[in-house]
Each structure stands twice: as structure tokens, then as C-alpha cells.
Short mmCIF file of C-alpha atoms in Angstrom, two decimals:
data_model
loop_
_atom_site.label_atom_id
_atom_site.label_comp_id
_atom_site.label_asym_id
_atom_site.label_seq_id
_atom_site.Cartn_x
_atom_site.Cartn_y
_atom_site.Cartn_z
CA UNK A 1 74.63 92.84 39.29
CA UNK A 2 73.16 96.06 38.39
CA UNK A 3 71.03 95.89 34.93
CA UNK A 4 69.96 99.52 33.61
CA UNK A 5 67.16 99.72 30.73
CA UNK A 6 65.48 102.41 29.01
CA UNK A 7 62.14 102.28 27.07
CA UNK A 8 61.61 103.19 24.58
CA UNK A 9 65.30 102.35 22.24
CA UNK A 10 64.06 105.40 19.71
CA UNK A 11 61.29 107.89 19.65
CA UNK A 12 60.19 110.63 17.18
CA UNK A 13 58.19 113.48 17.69
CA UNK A 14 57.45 116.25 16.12
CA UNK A 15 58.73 119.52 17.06
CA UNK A 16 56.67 121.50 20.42
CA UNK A 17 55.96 117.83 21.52
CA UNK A 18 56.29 117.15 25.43
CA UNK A 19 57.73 113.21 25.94
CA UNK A 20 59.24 111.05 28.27
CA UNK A 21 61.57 108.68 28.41
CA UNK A 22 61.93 105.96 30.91
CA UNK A 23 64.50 104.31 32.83
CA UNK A 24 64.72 101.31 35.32
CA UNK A 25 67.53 99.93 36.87
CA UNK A 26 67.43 96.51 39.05
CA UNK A 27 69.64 97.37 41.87
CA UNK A 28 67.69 99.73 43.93
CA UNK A 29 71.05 100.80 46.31
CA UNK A 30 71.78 103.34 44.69
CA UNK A 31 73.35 107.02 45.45
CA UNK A 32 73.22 109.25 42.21
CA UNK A 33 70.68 108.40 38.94
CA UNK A 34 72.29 110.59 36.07
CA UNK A 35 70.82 111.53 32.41
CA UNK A 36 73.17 112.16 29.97
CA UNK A 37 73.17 113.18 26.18
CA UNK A 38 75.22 112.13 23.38
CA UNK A 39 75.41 113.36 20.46
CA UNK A 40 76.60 111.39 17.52
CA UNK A 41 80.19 110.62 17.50
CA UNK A 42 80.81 112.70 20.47
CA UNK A 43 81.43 112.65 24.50
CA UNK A 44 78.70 112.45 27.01
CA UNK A 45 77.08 115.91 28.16
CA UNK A 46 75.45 115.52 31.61
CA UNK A 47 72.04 116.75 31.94
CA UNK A 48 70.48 116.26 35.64
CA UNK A 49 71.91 114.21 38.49
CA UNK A 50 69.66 113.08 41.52
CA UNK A 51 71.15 111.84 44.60
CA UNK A 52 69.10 109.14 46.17
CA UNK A 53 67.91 111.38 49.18
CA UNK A 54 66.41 113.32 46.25
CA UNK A 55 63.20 112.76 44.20
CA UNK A 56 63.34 115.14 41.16
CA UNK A 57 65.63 117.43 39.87
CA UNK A 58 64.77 119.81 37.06
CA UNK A 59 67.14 121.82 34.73
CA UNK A 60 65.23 124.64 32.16
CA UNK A 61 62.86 122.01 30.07
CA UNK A 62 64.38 118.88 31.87
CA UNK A 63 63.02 117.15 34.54
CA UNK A 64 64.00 113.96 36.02
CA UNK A 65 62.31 112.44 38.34
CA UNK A 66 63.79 109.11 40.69
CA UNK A 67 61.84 106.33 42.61
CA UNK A 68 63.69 103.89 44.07
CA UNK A 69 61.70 101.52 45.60
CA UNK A 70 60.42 101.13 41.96
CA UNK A 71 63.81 101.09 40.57
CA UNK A 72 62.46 103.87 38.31
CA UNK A 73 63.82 107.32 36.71
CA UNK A 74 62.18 109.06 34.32
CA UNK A 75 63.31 112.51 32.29
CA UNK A 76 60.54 114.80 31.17
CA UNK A 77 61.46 117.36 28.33
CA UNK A 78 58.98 119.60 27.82
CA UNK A 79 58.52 121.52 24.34
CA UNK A 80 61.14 119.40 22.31
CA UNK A 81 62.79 121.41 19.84
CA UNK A 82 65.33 119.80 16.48
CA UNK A 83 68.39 120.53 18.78
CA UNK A 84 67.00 118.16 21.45
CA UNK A 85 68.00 114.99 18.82
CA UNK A 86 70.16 113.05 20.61
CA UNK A 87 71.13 109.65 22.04
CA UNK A 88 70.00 110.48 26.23
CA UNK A 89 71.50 107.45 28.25
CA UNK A 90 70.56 107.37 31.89
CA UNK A 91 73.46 105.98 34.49
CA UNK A 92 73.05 104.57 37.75
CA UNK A 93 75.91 104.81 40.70
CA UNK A 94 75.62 102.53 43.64
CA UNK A 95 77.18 101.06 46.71
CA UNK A 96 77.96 97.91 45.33
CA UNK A 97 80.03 98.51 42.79
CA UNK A 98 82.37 101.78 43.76
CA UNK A 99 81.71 105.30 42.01
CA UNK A 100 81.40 103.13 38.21
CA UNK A 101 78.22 104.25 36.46
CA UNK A 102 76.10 101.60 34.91
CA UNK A 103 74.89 103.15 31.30
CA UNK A 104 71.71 101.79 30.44
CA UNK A 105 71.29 101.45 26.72
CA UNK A 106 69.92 104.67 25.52
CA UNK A 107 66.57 106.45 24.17
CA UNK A 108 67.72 107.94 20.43
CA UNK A 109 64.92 110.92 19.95
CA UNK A 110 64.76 112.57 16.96
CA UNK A 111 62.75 115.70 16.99
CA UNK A 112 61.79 116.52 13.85
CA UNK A 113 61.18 120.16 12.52
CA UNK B 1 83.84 123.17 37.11
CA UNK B 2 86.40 120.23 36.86
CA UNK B 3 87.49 118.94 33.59
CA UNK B 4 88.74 116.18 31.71
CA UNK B 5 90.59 115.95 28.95
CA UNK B 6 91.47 113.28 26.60
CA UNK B 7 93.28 112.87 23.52
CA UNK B 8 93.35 112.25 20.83
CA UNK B 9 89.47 112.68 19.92
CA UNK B 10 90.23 110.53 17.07
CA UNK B 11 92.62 107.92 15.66
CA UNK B 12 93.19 106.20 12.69
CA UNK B 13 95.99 103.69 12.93
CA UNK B 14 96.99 100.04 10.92
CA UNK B 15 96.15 96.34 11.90
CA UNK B 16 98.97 95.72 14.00
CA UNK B 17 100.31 98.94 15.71
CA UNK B 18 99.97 100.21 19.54
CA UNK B 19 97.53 103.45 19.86
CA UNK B 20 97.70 105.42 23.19
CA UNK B 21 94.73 107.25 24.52
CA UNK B 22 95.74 109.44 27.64
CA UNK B 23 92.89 110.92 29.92
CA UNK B 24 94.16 113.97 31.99
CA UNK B 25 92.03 115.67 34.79
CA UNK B 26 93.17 119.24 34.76
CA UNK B 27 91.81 120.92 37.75
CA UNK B 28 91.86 118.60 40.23
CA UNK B 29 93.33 115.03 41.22
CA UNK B 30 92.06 111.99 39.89
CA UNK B 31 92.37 108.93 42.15
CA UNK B 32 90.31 106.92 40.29
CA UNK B 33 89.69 106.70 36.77
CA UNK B 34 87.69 104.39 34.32
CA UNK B 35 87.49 103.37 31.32
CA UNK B 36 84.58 102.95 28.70
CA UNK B 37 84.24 101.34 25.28
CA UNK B 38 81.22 102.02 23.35
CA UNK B 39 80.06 99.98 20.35
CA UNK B 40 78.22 101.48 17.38
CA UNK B 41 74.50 102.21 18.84
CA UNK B 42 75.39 100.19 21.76
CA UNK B 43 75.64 101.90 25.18
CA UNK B 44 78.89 102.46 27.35
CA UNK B 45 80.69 99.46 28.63
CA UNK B 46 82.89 99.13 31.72
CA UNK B 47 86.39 98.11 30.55
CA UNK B 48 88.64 98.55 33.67
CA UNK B 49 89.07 100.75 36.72
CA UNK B 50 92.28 102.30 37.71
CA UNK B 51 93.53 103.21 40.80
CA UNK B 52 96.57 105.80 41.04
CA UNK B 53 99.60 103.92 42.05
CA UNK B 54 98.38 100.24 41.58
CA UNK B 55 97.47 97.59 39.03
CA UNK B 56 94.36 98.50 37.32
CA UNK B 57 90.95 96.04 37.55
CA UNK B 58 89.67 94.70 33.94
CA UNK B 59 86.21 93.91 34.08
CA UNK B 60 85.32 89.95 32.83
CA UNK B 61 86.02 89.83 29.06
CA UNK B 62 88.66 92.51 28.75
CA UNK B 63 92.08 91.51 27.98
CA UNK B 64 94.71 93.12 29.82
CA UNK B 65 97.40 92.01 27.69
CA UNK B 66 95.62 94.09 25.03
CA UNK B 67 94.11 96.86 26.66
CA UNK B 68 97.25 98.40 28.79
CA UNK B 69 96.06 100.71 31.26
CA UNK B 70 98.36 102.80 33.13
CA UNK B 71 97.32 105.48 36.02
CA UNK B 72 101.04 106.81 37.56
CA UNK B 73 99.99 110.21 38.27
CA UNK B 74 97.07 111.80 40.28
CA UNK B 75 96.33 113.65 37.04
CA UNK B 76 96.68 110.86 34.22
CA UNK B 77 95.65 107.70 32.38
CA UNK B 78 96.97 106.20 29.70
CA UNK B 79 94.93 102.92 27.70
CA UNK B 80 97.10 101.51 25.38
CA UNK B 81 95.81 99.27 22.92
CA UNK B 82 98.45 96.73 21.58
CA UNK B 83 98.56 94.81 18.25
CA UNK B 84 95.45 96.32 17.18
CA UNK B 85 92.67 94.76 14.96
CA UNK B 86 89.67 96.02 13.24
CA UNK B 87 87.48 94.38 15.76
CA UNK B 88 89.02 96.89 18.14
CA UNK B 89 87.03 99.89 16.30
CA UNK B 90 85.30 101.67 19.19
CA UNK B 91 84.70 105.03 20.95
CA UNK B 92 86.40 104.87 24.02
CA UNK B 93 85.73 107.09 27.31
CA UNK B 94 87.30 107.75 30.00
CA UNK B 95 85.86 109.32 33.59
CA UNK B 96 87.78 110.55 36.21
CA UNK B 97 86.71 110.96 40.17
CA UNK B 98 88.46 112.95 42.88
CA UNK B 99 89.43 111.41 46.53
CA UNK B 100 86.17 112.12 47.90
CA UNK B 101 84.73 109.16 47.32
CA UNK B 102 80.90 108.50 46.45
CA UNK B 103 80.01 111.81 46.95
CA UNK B 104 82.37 113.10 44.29
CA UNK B 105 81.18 113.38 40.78
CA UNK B 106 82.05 111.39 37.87
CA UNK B 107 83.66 113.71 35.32
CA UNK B 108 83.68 112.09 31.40
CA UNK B 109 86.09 112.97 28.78
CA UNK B 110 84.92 113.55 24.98
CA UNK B 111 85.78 110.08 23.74
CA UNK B 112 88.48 109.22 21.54
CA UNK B 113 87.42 107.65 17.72
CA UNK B 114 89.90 104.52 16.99
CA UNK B 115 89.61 103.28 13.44
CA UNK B 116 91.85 100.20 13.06
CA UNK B 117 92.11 99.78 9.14
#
């Protein structure tokens, strides 16, 4: 059974700060790794989705970076700013368990001003 | 891109009553569709997948007697929740993926907010 975690559960920084937030999963046959933000109260935004032939995928000040064989993903954002607060949840897909995503339990950043 | 749309985004009903949630996909057609529950500050939880056409699967712990999940067009989902309780206060989510299978992406609609008072 597929078990996703993310260090650290909460993380504040001050604003202009580069951080990184970590994700592992246990199940390493996998096909898509995929961040996601939340803000509070609302729907899941998706932020960068790497297929498992890929290694890194990058979006503006997000980068997200996938190693398999370590069970490992990791998303870089790079000069936080306030409107970067958020709940990010990372979400793995593989071939053991049809297209369901398996949501590990989130990183809640504040980024404060 | 594709979208999904579900409704309402929040609900307040009483200890007792039935609330629907429906999850539409409006540009393309959803074969498969799941369903989420998300406790406060917890992360998102499998309920059940639903297959157009057929019985959906309820993942170990869900009741399906409660949680009434209905999938009878290539475009919709309904999750009924029956005799609601207060325990059953959650943010529920739905996704939606097209017939291509695990290449197609999972698309998520914005939650729906049941209060149970």
C-alpha cells in the first residue's frame, strides 16, 4: 500500500526566503508525482506534475524535482513571497492502484511579510 | 484546459437530512471519477471510485449505505450523504479522469463545505 509523507508538517519563513519542502512516498511504481496547493477552505490548485520518465519539472519559482529509486520528490520555491502561504500537498499516481492519487499529508508554509 | 465543476461549494444542512454533492466534468467525458473527504488539517482521503455505468468501489471504512455515490452519465457524479450527523462535517472533493487511462490527468473540483448542525 502506497504511504506518502511530507517533512516538514509547517514551516515559516520570512519573506525573500528560498525553502524546500520534502516528500517521500513508499511505493516507488509510480507514473506521475504531483504538488498541489490549497488554500484554506478551498479546492486543490495544481502546481507541477512529473511523469516518472521525468526528473524535474519547473514552473516560474517552482521546481520539483523526482527520484524514484529513493522514493523522493522535493519542490523548491525560490524567493517566497506572503501569497505563497498555503497548505502544498504532494500526490503520488501509480500502477497499483488505478489513476487514484495518494495525498500525502501536507507542508502548511506561512511566509511572513 | 478541462474542467470540473462541483456544487454546491458549501452546505449547511440539519442532523438527519440527505445532502447531494454533484461533480460535473464540462469539457470532456469522465469515465472515472473519485471521491475525497478531507478532515480539518488532515490531508485528502480516498472515499470511493466510480466507474460510469456500474456500482461504485468504497474504499475500507466508508459506508456505502451512507455515502451514495452515483456516476450515470459520462459527465456526472452525484455523493449523496444520507441521515447526516455532525461527525460527517468535511470538505469533500471530487476528481474526474477521461478514457485515456494513466496517461490522462486527474482533474479536481473546488470542494464542497458540509456543515451538519
Amino acid at each position: 500500500k502506497q504511504e506518502v509523507t511530507q517533512i516538514p508538517a509547517a514551516l515559516s519563513v520570512p519573506e525573500g526566503e528560498n525553502l524546500v519542502l520534502n516528500c517521500s512516498f513508499t511505493d516507488s511504481a509510480i507514473y506521475n508525482l504531483q504538488w498541489f496547493r490549497q488554500d484554506p477552505g478551498k479546492g486543490l490548485t495544481s502546481l507541477l506534475l512529473i511523469q516518472s520518465s521525468q526528473r524535474e519539472q519547473t514552473s516560474g519559482r517552482l521546481n520539483a524535482s523526482l527520484d524514484k529509486s529513493s522514493g523522493r520528490s522535493t519542490l523548491y520555491i525560490a524567493a517566497s513571497q506572503p501569497g505563497d502561504s498555503a497548505t502544498y500537498l504532494c500526490a503520488a499516481q501509480g500502477w497499483n492502484y488505478g489513476q487514484n492519487f495518494v495525498f500525502g499529508p501536507g507542508t502548511r508554509l506561512s511566509v511572513l511579510p | 484546459g478541462a474542467v470540473v465543476s462541483q456544487h454546491p461549494s458549501r452546505v449547511i444542512c440539519k442532523s438527519g437530512t440527505s445532502v447531494k454533492i454533484e461533480c460535473r466534468s464540462l469539457d470532456f467525458q469522465a469515465t472515472t471519477m473519485f471521491w475525497y473527504r478531507q478532515f480539518p488539517k488532515q490531508s485528502l482521503m480516498l472515499m470511493a471510485t466510480s466507474n460510469e455505468g456500474s456500482k461504485a468501489t468504497y474504499e475500507q471504512g466508508v459506508e456505502k449505505d451512507k455515502f451514495l455515490i452515483n456516476h450515470a452519465s459520462l459527465t456526472l457524479s452525484t455523493l449523496t450523504v444520507t441521515s447526516a450527523h455532525p461527525e460527517d462535517s468535511s470538505f469533500y472533493i471530487c476528481s474526474a479522469a477521461s478514457a485515456g487511462g494513466y496517461n490522462s490527468p486527474l482533474h479536481f473540483g473546488n470542494g464542497t463545505r458540509l456543515t451538519v448542525t
